[in-house]
Tab-separated table of C-alpha atoms in Angstrom:
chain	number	residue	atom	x	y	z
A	643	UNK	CA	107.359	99.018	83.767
A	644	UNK	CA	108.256	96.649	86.520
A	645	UNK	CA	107.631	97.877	90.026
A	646	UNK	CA	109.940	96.914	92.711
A	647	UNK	CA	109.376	97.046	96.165
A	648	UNK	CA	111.709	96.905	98.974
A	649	UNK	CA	111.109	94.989	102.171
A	650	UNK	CA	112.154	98.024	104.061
A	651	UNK	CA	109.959	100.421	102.701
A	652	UNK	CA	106.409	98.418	102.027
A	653	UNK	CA	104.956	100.124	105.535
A	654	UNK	CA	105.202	103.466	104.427
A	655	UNK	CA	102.215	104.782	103.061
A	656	UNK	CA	104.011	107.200	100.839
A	657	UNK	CA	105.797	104.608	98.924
A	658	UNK	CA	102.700	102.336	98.172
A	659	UNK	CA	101.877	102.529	94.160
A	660	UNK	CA	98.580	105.124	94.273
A	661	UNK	CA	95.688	102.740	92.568
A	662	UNK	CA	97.105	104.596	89.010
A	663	UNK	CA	97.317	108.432	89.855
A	664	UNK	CA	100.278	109.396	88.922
A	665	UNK	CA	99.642	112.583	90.416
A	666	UNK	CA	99.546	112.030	93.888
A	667	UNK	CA	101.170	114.652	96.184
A	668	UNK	CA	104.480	112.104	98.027
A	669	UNK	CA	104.103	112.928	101.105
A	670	UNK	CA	107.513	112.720	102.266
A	671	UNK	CA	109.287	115.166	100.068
A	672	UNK	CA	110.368	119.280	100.958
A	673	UNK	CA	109.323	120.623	97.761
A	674	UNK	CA	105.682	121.438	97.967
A	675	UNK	CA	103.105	120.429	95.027
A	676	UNK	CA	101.666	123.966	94.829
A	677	UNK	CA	104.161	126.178	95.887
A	678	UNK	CA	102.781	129.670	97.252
A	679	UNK	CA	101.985	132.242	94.083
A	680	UNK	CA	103.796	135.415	94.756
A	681	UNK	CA	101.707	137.942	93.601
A	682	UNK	CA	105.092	140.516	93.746
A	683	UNK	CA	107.636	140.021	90.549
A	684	UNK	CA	110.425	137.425	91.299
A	685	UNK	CA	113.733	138.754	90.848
A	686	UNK	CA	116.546	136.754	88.514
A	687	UNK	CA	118.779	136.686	91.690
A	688	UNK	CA	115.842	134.514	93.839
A	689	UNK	CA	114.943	132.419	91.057
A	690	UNK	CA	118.820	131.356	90.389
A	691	UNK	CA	119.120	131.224	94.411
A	692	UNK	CA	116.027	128.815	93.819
A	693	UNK	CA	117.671	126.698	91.231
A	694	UNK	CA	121.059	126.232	93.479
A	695	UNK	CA	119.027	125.461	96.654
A	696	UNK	CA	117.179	122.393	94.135
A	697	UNK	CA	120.330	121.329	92.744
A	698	UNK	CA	122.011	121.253	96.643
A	699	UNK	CA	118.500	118.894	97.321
A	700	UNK	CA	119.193	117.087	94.281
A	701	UNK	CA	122.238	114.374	95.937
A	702	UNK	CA	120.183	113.993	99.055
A	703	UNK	CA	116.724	113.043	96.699
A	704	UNK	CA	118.641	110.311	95.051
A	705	UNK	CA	120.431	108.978	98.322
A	706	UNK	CA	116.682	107.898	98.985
A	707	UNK	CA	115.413	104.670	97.386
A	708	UNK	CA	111.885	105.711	96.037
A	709	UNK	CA	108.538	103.418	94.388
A	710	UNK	CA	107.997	104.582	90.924
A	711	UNK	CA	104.600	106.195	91.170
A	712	UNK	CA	106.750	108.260	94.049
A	713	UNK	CA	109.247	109.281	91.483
A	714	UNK	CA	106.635	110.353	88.591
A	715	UNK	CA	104.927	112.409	91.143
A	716	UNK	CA	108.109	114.071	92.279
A	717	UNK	CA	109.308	114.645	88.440
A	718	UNK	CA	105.882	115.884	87.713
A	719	UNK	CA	106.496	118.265	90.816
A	720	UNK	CA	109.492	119.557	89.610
A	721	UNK	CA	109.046	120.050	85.843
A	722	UNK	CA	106.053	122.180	87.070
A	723	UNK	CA	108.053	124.204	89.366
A	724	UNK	CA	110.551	124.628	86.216
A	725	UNK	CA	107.897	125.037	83.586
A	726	UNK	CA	106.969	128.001	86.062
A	727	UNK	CA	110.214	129.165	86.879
A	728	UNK	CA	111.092	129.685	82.635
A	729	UNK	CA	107.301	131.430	83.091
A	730	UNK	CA	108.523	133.577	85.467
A	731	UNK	CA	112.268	134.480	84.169
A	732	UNK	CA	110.459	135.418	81.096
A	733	UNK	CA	108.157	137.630	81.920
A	734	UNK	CA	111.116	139.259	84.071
A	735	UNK	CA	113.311	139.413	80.922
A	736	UNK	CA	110.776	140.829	78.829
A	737	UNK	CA	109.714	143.367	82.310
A	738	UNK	CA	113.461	144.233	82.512
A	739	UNK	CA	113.179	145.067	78.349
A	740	UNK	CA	110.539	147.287	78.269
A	741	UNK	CA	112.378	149.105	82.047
A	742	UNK	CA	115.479	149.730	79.751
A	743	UNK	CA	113.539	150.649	76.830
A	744	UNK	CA	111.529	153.327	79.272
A	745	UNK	CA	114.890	154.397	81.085
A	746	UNK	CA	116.553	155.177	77.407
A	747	UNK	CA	113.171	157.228	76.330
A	748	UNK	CA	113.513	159.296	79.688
A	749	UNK	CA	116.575	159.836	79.060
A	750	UNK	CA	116.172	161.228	75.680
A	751	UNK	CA	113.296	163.507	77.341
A	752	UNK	CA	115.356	164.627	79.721
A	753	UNK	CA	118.048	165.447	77.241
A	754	UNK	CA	115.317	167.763	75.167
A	755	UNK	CA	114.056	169.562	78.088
A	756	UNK	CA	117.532	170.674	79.103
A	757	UNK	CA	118.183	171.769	75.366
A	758	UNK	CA	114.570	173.700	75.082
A	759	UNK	CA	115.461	175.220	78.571
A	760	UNK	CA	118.556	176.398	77.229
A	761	UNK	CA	117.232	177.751	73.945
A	762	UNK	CA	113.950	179.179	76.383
A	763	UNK	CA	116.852	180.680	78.161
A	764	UNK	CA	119.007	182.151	75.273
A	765	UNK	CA	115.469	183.498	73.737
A	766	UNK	CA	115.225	185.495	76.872
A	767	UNK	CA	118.431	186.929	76.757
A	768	UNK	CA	118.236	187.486	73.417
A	769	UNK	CA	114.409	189.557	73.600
A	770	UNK	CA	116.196	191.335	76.734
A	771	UNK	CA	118.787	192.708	74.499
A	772	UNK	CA	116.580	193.438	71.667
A	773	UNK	CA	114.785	195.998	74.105
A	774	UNK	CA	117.949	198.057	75.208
């Protein structure tokens, strides 16, 4: 891989090649290395507001000439924010699955203590008549 550097940009520490860690946080980037775990469940409407706000950051990132150890660092940034994203919208899926599947066996509940009520009901109409 051939590194180039531009004249412009060899005084910023951010875009000097890191001695061969490829994981070095840029430091002149918005989206944070560790973004902050939420320990409530993310919802499918913030996680596709997330995806629009990084593909409105996406034109603006590529206006910006960047050294290639920058750029690895930044794609390993971001497939770990989508690799945990797809985590996320899973586990939401699968939460939203087993919600229905509870809401329809409530339901069904529901349904059977109405009818039992109703049969209670008729019984005691029925054992009130019996004793006239």
């Amino acid at each position: 891989m051939v590194h180039r550097h531009h004249p412009e940009n060899s005084h910023s520490p951010s875009m000097q090649p890191h001695s061969g860690q490829h994981n070095a946080e840029p430091q002149d980037t918005a989206v944070p290395a560790n973004p902050p775990q939420n320990s409530s469940p993310v919802t499918l409407n913030a996680m596709q507001e997330g995806e629009r706000s990084t593909q409105k950051q996406l034109p603006a990132a590529s206006e910006h000439p960047m050294s290639a150890p920058h750029m690895e660092a930044l794609i390993q940034q971001h497939q770990e924010e989508n690799n945990r994203i797809k985590y996320e919208l899973t586990a939401a899926k699968e939460h939203s699955k087993f919600t229905l599947e509870a809401e329809k066996k409530i339901g069904k509940l529901k349904e059977q203590k109405a009818g039992l009520k109703k049969e209670v009901s008729f019984l005691h109409e029925k054992g009130m008549h019996l004793q006239n």
